[in-house]
Coordinates of C-alpha atoms in Angstrom, one line a residue:
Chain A
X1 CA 0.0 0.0 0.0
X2 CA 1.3 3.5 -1.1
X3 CA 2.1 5.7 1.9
X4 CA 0.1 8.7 0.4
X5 CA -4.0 7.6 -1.0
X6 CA -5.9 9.8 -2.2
X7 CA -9.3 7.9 -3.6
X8 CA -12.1 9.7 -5.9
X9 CA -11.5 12.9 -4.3
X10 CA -14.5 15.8 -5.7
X11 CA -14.7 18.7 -4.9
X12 CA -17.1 21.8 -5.3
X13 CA -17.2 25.2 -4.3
X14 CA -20.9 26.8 -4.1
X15 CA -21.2 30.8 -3.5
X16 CA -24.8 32.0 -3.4
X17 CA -25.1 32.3 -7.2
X18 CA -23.3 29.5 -8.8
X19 CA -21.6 26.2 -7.8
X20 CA -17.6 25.2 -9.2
X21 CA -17.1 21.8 -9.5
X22 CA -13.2 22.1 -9.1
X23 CA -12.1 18.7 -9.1
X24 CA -13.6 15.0 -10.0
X25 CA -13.0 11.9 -9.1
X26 CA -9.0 12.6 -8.5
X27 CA -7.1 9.7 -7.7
X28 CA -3.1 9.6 -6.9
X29 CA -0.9 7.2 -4.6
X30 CA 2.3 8.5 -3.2
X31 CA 5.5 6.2 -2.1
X32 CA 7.1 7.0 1.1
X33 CA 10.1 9.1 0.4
X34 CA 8.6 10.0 -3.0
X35 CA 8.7 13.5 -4.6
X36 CA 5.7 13.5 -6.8
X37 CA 4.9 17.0 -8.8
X38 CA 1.1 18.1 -9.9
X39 CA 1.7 19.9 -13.1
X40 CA -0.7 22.0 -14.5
X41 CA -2.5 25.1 -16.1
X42 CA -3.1 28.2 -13.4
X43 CA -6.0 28.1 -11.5
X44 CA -7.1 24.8 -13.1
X45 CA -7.3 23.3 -9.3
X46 CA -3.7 21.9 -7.8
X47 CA -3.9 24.0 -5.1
X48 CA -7.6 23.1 -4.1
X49 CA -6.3 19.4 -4.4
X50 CA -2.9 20.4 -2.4
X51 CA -5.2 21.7 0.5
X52 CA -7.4 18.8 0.6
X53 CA -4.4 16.4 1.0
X54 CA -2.8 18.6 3.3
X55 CA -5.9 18.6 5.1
X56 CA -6.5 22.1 5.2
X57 CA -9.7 22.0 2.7
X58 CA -12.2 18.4 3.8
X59 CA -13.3 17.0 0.3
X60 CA -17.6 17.0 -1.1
X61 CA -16.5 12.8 -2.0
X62 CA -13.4 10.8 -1.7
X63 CA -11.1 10.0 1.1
X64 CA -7.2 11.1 2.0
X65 CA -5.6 8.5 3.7
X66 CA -1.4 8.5 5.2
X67 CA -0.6 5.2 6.0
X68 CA -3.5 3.8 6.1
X69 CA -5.2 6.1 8.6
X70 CA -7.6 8.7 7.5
X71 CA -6.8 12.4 7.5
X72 CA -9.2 14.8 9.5
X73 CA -7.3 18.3 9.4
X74 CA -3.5 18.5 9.7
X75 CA -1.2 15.9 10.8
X76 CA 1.5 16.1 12.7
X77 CA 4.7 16.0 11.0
X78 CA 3.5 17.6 7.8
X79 CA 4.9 20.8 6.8
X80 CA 3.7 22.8 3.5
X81 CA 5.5 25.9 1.5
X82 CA 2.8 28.2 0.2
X83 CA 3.6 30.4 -3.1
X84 CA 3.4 33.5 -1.2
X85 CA 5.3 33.3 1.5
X86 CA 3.2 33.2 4.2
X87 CA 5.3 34.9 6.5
X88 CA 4.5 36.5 10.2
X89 CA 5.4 40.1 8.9
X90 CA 5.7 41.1 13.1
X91 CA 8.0 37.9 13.6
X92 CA 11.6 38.3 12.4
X93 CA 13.1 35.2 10.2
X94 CA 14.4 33.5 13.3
X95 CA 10.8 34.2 15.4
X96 CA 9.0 32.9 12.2
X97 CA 11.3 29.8 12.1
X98 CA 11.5 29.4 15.8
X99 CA 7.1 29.1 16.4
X100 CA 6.8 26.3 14.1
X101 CA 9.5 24.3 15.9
X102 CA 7.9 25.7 19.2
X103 CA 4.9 23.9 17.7
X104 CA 6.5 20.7 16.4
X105 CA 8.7 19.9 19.5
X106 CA 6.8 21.7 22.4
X107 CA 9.1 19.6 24.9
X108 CA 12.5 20.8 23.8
X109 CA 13.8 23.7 25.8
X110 CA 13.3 26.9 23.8
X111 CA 17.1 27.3 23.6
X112 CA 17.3 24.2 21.9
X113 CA 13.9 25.0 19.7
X114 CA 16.1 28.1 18.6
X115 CA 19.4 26.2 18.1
X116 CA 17.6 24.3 15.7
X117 CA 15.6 27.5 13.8
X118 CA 19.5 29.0 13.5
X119 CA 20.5 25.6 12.1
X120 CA 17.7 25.6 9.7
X121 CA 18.2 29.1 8.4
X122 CA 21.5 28.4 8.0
X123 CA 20.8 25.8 6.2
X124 CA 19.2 27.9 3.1
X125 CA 21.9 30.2 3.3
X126 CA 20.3 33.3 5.8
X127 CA 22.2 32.6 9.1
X128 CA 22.8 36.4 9.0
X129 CA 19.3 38.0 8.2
X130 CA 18.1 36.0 10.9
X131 CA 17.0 39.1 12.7
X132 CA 15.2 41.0 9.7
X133 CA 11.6 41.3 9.5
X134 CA 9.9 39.8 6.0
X135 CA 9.5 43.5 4.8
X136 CA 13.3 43.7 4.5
X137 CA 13.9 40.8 2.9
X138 CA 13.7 39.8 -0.8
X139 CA 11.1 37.4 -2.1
X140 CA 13.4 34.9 -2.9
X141 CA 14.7 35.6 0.5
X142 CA 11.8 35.0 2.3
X143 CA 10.8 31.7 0.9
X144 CA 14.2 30.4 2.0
X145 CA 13.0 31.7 5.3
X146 CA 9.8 29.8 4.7
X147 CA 11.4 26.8 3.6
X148 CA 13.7 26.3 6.2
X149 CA 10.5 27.3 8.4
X150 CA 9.0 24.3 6.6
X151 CA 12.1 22.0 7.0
X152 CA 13.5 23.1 10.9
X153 CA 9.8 21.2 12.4
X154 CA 11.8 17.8 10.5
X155 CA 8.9 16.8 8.5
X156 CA 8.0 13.1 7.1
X157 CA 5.3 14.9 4.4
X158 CA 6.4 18.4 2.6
X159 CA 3.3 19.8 0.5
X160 CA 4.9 22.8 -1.9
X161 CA 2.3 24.9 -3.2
X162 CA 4.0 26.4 -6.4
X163 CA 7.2 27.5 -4.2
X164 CA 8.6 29.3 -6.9
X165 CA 5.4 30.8 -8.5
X166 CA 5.9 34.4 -7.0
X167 CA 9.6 34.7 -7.8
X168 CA 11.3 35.9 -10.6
X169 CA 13.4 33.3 -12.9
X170 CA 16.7 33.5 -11.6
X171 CA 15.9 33.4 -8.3
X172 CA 13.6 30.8 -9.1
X173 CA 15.8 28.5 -10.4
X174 CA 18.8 28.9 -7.9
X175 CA 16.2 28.1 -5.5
X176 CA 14.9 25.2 -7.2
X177 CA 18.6 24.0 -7.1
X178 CA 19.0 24.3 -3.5
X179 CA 15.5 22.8 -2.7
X180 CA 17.3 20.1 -4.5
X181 CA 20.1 19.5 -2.5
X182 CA 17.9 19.9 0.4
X183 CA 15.5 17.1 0.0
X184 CA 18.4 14.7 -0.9
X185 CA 20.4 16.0 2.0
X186 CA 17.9 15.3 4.4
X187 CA 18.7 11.9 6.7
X188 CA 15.1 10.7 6.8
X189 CA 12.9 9.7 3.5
X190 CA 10.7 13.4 3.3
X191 CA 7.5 12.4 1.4
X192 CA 6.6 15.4 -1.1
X193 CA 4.2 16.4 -3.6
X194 CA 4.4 19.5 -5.1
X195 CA 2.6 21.8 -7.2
X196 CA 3.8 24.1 -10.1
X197 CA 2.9 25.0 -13.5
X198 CA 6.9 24.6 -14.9
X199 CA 7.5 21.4 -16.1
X200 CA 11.2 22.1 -16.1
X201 CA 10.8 22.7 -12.3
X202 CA 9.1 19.5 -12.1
X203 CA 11.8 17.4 -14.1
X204 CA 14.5 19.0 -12.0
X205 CA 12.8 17.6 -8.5
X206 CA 10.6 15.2 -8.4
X207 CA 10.4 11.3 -9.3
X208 CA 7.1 11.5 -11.0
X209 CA 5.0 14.3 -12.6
X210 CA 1.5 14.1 -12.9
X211 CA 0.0 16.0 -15.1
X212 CA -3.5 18.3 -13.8
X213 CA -6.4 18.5 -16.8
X214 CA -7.4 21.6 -17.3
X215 CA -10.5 22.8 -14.5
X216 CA -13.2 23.0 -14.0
X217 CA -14.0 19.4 -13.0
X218 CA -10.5 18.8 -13.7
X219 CA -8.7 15.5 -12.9
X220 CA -5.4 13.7 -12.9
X221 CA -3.7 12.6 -16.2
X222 CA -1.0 9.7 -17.0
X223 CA 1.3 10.2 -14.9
X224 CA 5.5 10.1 -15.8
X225 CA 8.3 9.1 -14.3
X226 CA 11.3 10.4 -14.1
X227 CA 14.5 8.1 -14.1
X228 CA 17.3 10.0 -13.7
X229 CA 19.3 9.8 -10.7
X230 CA 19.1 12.7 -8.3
X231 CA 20.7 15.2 -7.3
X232 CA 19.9 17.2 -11.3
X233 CA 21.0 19.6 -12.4
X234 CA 19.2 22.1 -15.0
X235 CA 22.2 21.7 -17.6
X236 CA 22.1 17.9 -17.2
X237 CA 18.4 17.8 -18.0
X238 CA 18.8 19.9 -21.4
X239 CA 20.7 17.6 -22.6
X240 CA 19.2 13.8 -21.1
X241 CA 17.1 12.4 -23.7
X242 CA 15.0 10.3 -21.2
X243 CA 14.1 14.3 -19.6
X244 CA 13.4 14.8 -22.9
X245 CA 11.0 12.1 -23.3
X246 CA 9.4 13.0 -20.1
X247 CA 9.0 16.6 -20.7
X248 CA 7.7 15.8 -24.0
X249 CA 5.3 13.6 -22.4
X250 CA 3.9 15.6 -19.7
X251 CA 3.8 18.9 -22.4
X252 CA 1.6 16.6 -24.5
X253 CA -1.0 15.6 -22.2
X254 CA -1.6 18.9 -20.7
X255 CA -1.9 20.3 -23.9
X256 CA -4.3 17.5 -24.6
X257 CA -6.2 18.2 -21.6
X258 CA -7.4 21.8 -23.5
X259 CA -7.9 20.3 -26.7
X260 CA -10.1 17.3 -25.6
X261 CA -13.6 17.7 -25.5
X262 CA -15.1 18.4 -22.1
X263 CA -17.1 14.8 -22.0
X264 CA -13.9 13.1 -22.2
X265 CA -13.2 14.3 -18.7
X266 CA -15.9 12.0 -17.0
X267 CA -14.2 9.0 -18.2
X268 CA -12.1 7.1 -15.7
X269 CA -8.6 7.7 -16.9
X270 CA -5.9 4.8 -16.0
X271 CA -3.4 6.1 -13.8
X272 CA -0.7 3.5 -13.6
X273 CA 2.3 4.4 -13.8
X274 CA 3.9 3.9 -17.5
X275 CA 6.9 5.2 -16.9
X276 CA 9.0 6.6 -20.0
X277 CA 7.9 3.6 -22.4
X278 CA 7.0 5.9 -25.4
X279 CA 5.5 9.6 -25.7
X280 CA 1.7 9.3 -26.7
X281 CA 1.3 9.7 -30.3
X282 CA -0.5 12.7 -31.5
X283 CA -3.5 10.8 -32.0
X284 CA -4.7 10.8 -28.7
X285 CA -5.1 14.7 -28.5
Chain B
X1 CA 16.3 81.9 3.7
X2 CA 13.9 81.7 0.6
X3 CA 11.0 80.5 1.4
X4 CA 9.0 78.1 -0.9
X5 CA 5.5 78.5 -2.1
X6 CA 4.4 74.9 0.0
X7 CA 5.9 76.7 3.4
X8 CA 3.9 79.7 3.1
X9 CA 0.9 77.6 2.3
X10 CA 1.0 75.5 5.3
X11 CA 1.3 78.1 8.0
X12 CA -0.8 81.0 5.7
X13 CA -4.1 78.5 5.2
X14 CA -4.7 77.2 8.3
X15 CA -3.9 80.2 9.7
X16 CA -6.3 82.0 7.9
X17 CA -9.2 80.2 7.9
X18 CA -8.9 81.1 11.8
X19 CA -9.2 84.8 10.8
X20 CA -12.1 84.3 8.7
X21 CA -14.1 82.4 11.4
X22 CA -13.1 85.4 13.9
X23 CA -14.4 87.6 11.2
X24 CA -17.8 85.7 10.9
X25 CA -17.9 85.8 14.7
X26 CA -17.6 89.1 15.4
X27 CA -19.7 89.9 12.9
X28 CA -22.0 87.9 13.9
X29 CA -21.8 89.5 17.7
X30 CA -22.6 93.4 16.1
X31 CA -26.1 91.5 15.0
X32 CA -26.6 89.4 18.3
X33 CA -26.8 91.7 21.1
X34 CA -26.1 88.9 23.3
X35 CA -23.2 87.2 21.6
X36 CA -20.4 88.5 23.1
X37 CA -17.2 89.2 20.5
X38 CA -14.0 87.6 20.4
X39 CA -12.4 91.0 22.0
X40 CA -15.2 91.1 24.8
X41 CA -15.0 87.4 25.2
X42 CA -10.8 87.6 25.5
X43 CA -11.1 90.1 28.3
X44 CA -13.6 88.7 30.9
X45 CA -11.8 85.0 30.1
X46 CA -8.0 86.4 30.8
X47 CA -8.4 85.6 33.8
X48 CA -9.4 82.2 33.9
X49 CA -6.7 81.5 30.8
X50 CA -4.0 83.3 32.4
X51 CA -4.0 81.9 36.2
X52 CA -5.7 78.5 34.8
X53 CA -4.6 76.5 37.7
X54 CA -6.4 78.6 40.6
X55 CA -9.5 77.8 42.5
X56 CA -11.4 80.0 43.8
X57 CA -14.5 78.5 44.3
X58 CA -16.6 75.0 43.3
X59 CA -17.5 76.2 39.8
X60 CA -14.9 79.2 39.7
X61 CA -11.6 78.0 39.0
X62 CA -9.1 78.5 36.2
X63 CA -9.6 76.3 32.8
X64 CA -6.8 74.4 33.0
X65 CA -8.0 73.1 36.3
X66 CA -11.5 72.3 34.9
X67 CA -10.4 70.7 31.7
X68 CA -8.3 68.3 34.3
X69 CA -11.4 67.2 36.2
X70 CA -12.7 66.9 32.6
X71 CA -9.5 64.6 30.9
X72 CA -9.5 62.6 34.6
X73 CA -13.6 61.6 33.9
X74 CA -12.4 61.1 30.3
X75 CA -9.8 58.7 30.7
X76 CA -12.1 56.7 33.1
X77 CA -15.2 56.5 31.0
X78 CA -12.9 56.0 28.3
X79 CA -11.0 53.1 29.8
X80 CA -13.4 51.6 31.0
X81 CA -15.1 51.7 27.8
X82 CA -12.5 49.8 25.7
X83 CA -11.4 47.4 28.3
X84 CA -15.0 46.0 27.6
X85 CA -14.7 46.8 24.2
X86 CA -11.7 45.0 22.9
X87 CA -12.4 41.4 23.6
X88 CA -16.2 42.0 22.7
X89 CA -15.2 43.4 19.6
X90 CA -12.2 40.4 18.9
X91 CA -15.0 37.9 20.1
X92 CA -17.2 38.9 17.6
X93 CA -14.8 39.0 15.0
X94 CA -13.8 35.6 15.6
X95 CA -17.0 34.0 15.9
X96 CA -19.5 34.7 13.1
X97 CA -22.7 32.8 15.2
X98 CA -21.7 35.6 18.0
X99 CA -21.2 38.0 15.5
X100 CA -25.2 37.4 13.8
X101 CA -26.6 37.0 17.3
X102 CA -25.2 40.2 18.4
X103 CA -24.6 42.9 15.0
X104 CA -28.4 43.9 15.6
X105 CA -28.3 44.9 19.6
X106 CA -25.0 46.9 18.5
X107 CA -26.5 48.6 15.8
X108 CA -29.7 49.3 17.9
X109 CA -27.0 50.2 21.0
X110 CA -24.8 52.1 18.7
X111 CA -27.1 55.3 17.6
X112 CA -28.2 56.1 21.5
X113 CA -27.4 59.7 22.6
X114 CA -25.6 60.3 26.0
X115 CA -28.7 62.1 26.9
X116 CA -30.4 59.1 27.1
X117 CA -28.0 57.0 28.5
X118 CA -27.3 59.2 32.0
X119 CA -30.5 58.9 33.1
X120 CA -30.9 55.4 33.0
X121 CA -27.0 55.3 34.6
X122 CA -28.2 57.9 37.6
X123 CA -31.2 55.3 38.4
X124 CA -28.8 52.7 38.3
X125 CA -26.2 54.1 40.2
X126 CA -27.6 56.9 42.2
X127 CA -25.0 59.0 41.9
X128 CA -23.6 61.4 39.1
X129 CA -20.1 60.4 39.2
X130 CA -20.6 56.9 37.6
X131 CA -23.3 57.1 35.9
X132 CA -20.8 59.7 33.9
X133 CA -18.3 57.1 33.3
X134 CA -21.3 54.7 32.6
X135 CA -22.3 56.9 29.7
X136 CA -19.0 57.7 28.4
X137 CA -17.7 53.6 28.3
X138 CA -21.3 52.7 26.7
X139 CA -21.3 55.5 24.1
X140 CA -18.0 55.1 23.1
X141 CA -17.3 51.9 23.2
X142 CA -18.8 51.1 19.8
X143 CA -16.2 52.1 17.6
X144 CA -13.8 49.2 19.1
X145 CA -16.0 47.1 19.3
X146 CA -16.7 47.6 15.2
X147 CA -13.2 47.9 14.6
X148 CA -11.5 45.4 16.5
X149 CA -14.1 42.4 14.5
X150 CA -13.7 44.1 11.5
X151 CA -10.0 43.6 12.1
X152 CA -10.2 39.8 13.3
X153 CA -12.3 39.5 9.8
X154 CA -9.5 41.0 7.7
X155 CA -7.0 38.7 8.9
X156 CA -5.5 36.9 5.5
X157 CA -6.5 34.0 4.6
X158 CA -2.8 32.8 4.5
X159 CA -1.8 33.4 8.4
X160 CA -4.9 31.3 9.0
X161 CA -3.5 28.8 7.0
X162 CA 0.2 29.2 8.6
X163 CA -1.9 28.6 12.1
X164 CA -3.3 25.5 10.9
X165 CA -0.5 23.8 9.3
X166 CA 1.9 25.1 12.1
X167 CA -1.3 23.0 14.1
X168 CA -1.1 26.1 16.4
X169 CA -3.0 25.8 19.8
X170 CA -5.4 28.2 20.2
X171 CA -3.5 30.6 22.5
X172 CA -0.6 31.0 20.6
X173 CA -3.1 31.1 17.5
X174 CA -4.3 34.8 19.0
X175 CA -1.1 35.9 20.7
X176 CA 1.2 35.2 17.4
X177 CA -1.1 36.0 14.2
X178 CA -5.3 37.3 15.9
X179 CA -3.5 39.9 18.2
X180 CA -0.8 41.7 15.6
X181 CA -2.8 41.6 13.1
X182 CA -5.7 43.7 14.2
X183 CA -3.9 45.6 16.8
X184 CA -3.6 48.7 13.7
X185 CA -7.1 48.3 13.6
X186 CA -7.9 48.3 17.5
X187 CA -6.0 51.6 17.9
X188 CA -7.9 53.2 15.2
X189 CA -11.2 52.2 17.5
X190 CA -9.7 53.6 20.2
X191 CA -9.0 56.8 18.4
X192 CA -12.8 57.2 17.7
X193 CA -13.8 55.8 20.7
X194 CA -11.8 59.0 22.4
X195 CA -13.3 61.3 20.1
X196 CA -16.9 59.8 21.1
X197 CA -15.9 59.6 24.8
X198 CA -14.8 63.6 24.6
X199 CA -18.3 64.5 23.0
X200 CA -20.2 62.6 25.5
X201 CA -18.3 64.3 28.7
X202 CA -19.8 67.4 28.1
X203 CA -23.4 66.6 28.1
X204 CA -23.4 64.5 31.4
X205 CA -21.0 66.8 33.2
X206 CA -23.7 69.7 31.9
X207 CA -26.5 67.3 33.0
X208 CA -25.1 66.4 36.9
X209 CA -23.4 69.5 37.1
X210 CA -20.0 68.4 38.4
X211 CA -17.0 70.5 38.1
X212 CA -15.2 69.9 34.6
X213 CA -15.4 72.1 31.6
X214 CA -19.1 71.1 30.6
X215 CA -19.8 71.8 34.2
X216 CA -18.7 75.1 33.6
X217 CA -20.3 75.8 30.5
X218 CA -23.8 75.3 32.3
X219 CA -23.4 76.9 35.1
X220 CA -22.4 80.3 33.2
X221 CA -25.1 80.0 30.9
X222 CA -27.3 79.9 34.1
X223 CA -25.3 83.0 35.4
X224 CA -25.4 84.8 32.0
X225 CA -21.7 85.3 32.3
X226 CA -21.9 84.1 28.4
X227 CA -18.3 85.1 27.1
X228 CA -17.7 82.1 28.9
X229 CA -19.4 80.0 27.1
X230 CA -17.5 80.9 24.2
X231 CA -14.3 80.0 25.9
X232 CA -15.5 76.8 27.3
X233 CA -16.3 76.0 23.8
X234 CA -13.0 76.6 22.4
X235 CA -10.9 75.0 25.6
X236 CA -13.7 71.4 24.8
X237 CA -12.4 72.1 20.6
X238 CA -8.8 72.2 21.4
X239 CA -8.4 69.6 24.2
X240 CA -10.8 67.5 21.7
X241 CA -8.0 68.2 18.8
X242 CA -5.1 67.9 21.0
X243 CA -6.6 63.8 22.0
X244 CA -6.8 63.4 18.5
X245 CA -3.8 64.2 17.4
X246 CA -2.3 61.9 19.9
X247 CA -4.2 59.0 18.7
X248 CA -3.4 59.5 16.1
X249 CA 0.2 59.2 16.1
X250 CA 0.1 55.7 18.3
X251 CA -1.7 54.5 15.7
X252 CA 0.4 55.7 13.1
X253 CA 4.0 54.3 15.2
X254 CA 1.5 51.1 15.5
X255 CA 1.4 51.1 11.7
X256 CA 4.8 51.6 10.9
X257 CA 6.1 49.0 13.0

């Protein structure tokens, strides 16, 4: 049994005028230790499905399950990276850090709780803003503060919710890099499922890429894996053909997901995993 | 030294709208034969402005030394007003059954003049001196109330979402992220809250006729001393601008920071 089950997950949102039917039937199974990436169009529902896993949002149908057990709100041990920041603009780095390993490890002595929030920051390359406040820091600054926020509580799950999204493409990418090295550099396995609309982002991190149909009623496509040993790096994965293949893959079915007629949506759609054995032909779209 | 255009404009305007109101007033005062004008009023006040802090009587004492009894009864009212206030208002703001249950009385509450209330406080209480401060906290302890849900409302959506993935207890839920965040707001209640509480000081101190600058007002209105009135007016307008001002720049430190 996969460590992460989601099953037939729906969702609808309904305002006094109209109802969204954001997701349907949306089915995905996560290894432990896995970094899995939800690729898709903006606003076509990733994050509604990252909040529903994370147990932030409770799905309409369906059931989110971690090992087994069934999630009602947050679990312990689950840490998440939102696209904007998210920050405590009255906390400093170190503060911001410091209450979420006040919250994870409520035992430790607080000298020790902010041994560990130095250690994190340090770990993403801020040991000396520490003491700033969010306002004086850079975006790509502060979501280094907000990863190692994420990081510093020691987390078994990581949800990313488009970390990169806000942030402009350098900054983006020399982040993606050291997000990199952090998850490998990490002693335990950190389950992760991420969300982004960059395919290159996704080839660069994760061990499987699942591709997001376009909303509303949207749903998961054949997902891809990615075999190529870890740590990457961006000019490895110009030139690998099997990233090739995958990005070519994962481009083609979201692309699909626009052209295909809206009926073709309510079909079940298989979502074993087919690994890189051939890019769908054209035909399919 | 040249002196810019902008420079002359902020001391010249303000300054000059003062003259045109004197100008209306003593014009005013050659058609009113009882209206005293601002020269007449100057000279029988001089005395009370110049020597403010003597006392020479219960109801004859300089204006500094009213408008003290007056700030004192102020500050109590008014404290006591938002220290009911504040957790009402951040109650309601985090509880939207509270907040449905309650928004009607408020709004019902809300619109009652002083008048009305210090009657009902001097059956209550018997006595003028609280059922003053009763008056002031329940007049002007609507704008926190307002304010401070309206600022537990405005809270982003994110830092509610930071609470619940950080799994947050409660406490540290309102002391981290509830309590920061609307504190700009709170002190903008207060600010109004003041402003209401100044207004409403006046008409019970004019109604029990305790010492204090509305107090005075009354009492030479009764004695036809009314160049008095006049400066009583002006002391209640510049104390009330003076409060103000100070509210406003805690709020404004509050906002910066």
């Amino acid at each position: 049994m996969a460590f992460i089950d989601v099953c037939s997950v729906s969702k609808t949102f309904t305002t006094d005028r109209a109802a969204r039917h954001v997701l349907d039937d949306v089915t995905l199974s996560v290894d432990q230790g896995e970094f899995v990436s939800i690729v898709g169009f903006m606003g076509c529902g990733k994050s509604t499905l990252l909040s529903i896993v994370a147990g932030l949002l409770p799905p309409d149908e369906g059931e989110v399950r971690f090992g087994g057990e069934l999630v009602r709100g947050v679990r312990p041990k689950t840490a998440m990276v939102f696209q904007n920041y998210s920050l405590l603009p009255w906390l400093t780095a170190l503060e911001n850090v410091q209450l979420a390993v006040a919250s994870a490890s409520p035992k430790w002595p607080r000298e020790r709780q902010a041994d560990q929030a130095r250690r994190y920051l340090g770990k993403v390359g801020l040991g000396n803003a520490s003491h700033r406040r969010p306002i004086q820091l850079s975006g790509g600054m502060q979501q280094r503060v907000a990863i190692a926020r994420a990081l510093a509580t020691e987390p078994d799950v990581l949800f990313l919710d488009d970390p990169f999204g806000a942030l402009d493409a350098l900054t983006r990418a020399n982040l993606q890099q050291e997000l990199a090295q952090l998850c490998s550099a990490e002693e335990r396995p950190v389950t992760t499922i991420m969300i982004t609309n960059s395919v290159d982002e996704a080839l660069l991190l994760s061990d499987r890429i699942v591709p997001m149909t376009h909303g509303p009623r949207a749903t998961l496509g054949r997902p891809a894996a990615v075999a190529i040993p870890k740590p990457r790096t961006r000019a490895l994965l110009m030139h690998d053909e099997d990233a090739m293949r995958s990005r070519a893959h994962v481009v083609e079915s979201l692309t699909a997901s626009v052209r295909r007629p809206r009926r073709a949506h309510l079909e079940p759609q298989p979502v074993d995993d087919i690994g890189l054995s051939g890019v769908p032909s054209r035909s399919e779209a | 030294m040249p002196t810019s255009a902008r420079d002359i404009g902020r001391l010249f305007l303000p300054l000059s709208g003062v003259v045109l109101i004197g100008v209306i007033w003593f014009a005013a005062s050659q058609s009113v034969p009882d209206l005293p004008s601002p020269i007449k009023t100057w000279n029988e006040s001089k005395s009370y402005v110049l020597q403010p802090f003597d006392k020479r009587g219960e109801m004859d004492q300089g204006i500094g030394r009213l408008a003290y009894y007056s700030l004192v009864r102020v500050s109590k009212g008014f404290l006591l007003g938002i220290a009911l206030a504040t957790p009402l208002g951040l109650l309601l703001g985090m509880s939207p059954t509270l907040h449905r249950m309650l928004d009607p009385v408020i709004q019902i509450l809300r619109p009652i003049s002083p008048l009305a209330w210090l009657p009902l406080g001097l059956v209550v209480f018997r006595k003028s001196e609280p059922a003053a401060l009763f008056a002031i906290a329940v007049c002007s302890m609507w704008p926190t109330v307002i304010n401070s849900a309206a600022g537990v409302r405005a809270i982003p959506h994110d830092y509610w979402n930071v609470a619940t993935v950080l799994r947050l207890s409660r406490f540290t839920t309102f002391t981290t992220i509830v309590l920061p965040a609307t504190l700009p707001y709170i002190f903008t209640g207060y600010r109004l809250s003041l402003g209401i509480a100044w207004l409403v000081i006046v008409a019970s101190e004019m109604l029990t006729g305790t010492p204090g600058i509305g107090g005075f007002l009354w009492q030479e209105y009764n004695s036809l001393i009314y160049a008095h009135i006049l400066l009583a007016i002006i002391t209640i307008g510049l104390i009330g601008f003076g409060l103000d001002r100070l509210m406003g720049l805690a709020e404004s430190r509050l906002r910066a920071a």
